[in-house]
JSON list of C-alpha atoms in Angstrom, two decimals:
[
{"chain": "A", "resi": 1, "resn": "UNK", "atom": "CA", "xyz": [101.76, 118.49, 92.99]},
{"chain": "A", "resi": 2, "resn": "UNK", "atom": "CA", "xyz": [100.82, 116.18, 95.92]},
{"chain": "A", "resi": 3, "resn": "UNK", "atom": "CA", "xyz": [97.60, 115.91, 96.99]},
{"chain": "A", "resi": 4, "resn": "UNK", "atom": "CA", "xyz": [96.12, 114.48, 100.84]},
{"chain": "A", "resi": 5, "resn": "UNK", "atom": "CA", "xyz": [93.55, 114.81, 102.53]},
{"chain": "A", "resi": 6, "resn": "UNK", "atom": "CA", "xyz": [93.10, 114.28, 106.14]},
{"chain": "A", "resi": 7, "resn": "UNK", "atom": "CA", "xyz": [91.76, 111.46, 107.70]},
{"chain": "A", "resi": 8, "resn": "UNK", "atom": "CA", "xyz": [90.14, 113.50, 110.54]},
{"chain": "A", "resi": 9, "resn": "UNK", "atom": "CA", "xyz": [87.91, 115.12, 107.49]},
{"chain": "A", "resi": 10, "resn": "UNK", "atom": "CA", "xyz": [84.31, 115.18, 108.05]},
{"chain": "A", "resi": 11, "resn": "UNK", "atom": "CA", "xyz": [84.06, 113.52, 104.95]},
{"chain": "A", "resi": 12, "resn": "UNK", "atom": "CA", "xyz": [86.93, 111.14, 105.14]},
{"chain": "A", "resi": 13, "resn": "UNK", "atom": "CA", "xyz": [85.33, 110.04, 108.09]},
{"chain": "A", "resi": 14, "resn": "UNK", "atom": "CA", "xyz": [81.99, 109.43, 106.64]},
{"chain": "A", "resi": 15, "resn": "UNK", "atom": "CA", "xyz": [83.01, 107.40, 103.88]},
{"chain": "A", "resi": 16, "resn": "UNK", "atom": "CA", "xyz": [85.08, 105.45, 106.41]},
{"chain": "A", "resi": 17, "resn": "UNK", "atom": "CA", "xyz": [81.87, 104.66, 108.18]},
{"chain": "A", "resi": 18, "resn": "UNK", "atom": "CA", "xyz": [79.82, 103.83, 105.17]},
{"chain": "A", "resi": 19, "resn": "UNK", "atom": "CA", "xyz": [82.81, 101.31, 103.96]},
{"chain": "A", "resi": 20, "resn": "UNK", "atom": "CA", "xyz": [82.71, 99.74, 107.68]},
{"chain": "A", "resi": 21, "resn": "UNK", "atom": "CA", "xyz": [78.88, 99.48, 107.87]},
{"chain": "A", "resi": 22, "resn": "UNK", "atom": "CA", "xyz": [78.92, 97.83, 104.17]},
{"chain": "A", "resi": 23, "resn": "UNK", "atom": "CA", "xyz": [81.40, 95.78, 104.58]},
{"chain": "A", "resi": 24, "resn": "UNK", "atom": "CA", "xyz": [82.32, 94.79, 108.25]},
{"chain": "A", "resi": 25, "resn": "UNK", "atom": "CA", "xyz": [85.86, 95.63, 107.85]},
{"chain": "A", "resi": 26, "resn": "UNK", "atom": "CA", "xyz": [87.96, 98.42, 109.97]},
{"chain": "A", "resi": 27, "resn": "UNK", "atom": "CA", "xyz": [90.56, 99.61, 106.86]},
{"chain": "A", "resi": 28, "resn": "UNK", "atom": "CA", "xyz": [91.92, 102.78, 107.36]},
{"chain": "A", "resi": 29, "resn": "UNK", "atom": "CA", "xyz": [92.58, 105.52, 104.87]},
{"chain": "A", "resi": 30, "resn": "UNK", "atom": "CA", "xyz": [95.69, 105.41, 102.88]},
{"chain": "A", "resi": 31, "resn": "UNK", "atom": "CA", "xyz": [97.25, 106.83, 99.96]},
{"chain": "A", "resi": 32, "resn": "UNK", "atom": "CA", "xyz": [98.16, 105.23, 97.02]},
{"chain": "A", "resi": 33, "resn": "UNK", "atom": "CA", "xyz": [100.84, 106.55, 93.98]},
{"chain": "A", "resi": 34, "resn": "UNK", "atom": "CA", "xyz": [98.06, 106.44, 90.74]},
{"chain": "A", "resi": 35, "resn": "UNK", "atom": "CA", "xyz": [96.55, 108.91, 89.28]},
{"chain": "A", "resi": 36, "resn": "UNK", "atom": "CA", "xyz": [93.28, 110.46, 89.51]},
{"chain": "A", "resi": 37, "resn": "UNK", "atom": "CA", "xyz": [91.40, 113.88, 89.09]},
{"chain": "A", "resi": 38, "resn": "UNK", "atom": "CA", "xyz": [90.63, 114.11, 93.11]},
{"chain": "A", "resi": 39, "resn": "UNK", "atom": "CA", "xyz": [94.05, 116.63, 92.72]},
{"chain": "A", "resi": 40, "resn": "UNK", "atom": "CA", "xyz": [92.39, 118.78, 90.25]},
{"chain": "A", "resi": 41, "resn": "UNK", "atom": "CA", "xyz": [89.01, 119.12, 91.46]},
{"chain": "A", "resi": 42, "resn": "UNK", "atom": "CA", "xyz": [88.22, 121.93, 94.71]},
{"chain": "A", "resi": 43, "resn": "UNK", "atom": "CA", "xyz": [87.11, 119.31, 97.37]},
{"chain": "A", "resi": 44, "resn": "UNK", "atom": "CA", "xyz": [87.18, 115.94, 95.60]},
{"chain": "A", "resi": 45, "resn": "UNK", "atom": "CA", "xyz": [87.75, 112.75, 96.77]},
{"chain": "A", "resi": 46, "resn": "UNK", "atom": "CA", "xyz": [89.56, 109.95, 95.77]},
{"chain": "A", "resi": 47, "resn": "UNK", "atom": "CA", "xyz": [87.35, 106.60, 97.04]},
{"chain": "A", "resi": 48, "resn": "UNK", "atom": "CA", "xyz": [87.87, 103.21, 95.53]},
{"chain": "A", "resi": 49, "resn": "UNK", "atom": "CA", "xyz": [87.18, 99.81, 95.67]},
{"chain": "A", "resi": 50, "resn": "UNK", "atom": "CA", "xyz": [90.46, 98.72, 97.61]},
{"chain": "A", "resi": 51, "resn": "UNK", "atom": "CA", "xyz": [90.04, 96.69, 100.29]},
{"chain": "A", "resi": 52, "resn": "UNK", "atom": "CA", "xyz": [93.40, 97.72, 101.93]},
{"chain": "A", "resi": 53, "resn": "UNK", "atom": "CA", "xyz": [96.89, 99.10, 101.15]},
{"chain": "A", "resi": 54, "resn": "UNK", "atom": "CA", "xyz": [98.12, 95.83, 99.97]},
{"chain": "A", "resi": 55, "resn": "UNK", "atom": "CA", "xyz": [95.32, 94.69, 97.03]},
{"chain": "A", "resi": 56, "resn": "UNK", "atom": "CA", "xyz": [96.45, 91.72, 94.68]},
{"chain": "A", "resi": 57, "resn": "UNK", "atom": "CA", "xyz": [95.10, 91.37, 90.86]},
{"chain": "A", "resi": 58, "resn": "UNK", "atom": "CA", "xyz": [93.16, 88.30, 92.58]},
{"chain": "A", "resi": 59, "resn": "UNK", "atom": "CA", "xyz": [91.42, 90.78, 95.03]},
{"chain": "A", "resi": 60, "resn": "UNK", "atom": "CA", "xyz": [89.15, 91.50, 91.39]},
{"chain": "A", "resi": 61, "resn": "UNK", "atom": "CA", "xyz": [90.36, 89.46, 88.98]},
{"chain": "A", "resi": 62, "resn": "UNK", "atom": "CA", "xyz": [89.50, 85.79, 88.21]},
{"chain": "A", "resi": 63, "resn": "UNK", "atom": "CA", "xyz": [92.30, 83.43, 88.01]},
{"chain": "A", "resi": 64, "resn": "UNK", "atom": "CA", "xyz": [94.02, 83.46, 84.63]},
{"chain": "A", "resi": 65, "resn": "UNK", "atom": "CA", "xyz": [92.91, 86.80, 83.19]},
{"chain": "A", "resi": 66, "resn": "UNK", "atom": "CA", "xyz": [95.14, 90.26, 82.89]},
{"chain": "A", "resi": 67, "resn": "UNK", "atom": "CA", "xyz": [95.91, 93.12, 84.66]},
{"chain": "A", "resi": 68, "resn": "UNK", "atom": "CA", "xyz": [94.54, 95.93, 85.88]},
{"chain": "A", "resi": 69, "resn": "UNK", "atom": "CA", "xyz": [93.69, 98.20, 82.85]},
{"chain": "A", "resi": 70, "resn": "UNK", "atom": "CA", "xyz": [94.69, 95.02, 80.31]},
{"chain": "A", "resi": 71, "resn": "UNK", "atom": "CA", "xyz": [93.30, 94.00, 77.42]},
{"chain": "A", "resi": 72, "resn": "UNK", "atom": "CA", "xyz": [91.37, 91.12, 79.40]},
{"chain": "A", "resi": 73, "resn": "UNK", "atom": "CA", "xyz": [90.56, 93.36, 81.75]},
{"chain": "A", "resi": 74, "resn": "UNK", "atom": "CA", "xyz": [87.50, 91.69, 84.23]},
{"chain": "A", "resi": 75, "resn": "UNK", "atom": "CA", "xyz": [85.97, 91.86, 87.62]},
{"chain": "A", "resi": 76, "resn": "UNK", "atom": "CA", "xyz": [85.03, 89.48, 89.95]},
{"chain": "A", "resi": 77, "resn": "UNK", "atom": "CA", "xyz": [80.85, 89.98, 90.21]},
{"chain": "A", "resi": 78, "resn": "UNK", "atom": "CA", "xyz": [80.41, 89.91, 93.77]},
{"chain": "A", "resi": 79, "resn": "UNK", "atom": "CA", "xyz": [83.50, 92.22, 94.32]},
{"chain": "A", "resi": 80, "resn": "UNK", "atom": "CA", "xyz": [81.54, 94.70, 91.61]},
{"chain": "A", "resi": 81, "resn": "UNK", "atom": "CA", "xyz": [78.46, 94.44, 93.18]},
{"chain": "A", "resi": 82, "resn": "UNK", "atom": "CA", "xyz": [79.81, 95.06, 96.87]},
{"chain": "A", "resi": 83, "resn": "UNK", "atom": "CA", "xyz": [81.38, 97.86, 95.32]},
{"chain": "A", "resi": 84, "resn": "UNK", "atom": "CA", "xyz": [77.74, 99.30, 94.24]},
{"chain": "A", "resi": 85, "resn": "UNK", "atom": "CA", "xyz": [76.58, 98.72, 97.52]},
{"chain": "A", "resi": 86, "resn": "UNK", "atom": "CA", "xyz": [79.60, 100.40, 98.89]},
{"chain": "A", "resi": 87, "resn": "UNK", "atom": "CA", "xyz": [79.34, 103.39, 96.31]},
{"chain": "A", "resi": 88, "resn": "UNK", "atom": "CA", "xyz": [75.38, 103.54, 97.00]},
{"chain": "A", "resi": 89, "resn": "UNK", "atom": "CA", "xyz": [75.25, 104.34, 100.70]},
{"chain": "A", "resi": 90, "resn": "UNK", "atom": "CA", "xyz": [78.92, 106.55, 100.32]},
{"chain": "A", "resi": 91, "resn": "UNK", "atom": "CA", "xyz": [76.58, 108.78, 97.78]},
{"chain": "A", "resi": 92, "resn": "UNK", "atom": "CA", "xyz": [73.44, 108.72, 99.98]},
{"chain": "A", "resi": 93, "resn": "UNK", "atom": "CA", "xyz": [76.14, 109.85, 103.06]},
{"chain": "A", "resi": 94, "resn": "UNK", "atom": "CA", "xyz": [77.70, 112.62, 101.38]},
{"chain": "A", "resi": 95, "resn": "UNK", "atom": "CA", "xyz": [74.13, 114.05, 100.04]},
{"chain": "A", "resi": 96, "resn": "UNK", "atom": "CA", "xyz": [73.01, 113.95, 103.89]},
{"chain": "A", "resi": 97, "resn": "UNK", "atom": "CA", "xyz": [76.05, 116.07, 104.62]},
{"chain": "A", "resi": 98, "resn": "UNK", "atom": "CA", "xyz": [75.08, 118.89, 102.22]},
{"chain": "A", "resi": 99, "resn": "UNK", "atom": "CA", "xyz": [71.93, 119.72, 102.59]}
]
């Protein structure tokens, strides 16, 4: 069964905010085809490390190592710590929203 969620969602819109202030960049929401548990889950949310609808291997992977979910599976350092500092403030957001 499909799952969306708008982008006009309070918390949508707060994660946007904290990937903008983090990173500088003005991506928008969009939906992508994998799987995840965000369907399953009352009021979950499905926030990753893209950078944009279009992400390449090289977007996280060094040159001349695998594929996503491969057996030489690696990250890029900088892109994994971003993502930290990205995952950080989106955590510290969504705890300001629920108290």
């Amino acid at each position: 069964k499909p799952y969306y969620v708008s982008p006009d969602d309070p918390y949508v819109v707060a994660l946007q905010k904290v990937f903008h202030d983090v990173t500088g960049l003005d991506s928008k929401p969009f939906v992508m085809s994998g799987g995840n548990y965000a369907k399953v889950i009352p009021g979950a949310y499905s926030y990753g490390a893209g950078l944009g609808t279009k992400v390449s291997i090289r977007d996280f992977m060094p040159e001349g190592h695998g594929s996503f979910h491969g057996k030489d599976e690696t990250v890029i350092m900088e892109r994994l710590h971003n993502c930290a500092r990205i995952y950080a403030a989106a955590l510290a957001a969504l705890d300001e929203m629920t108290e």
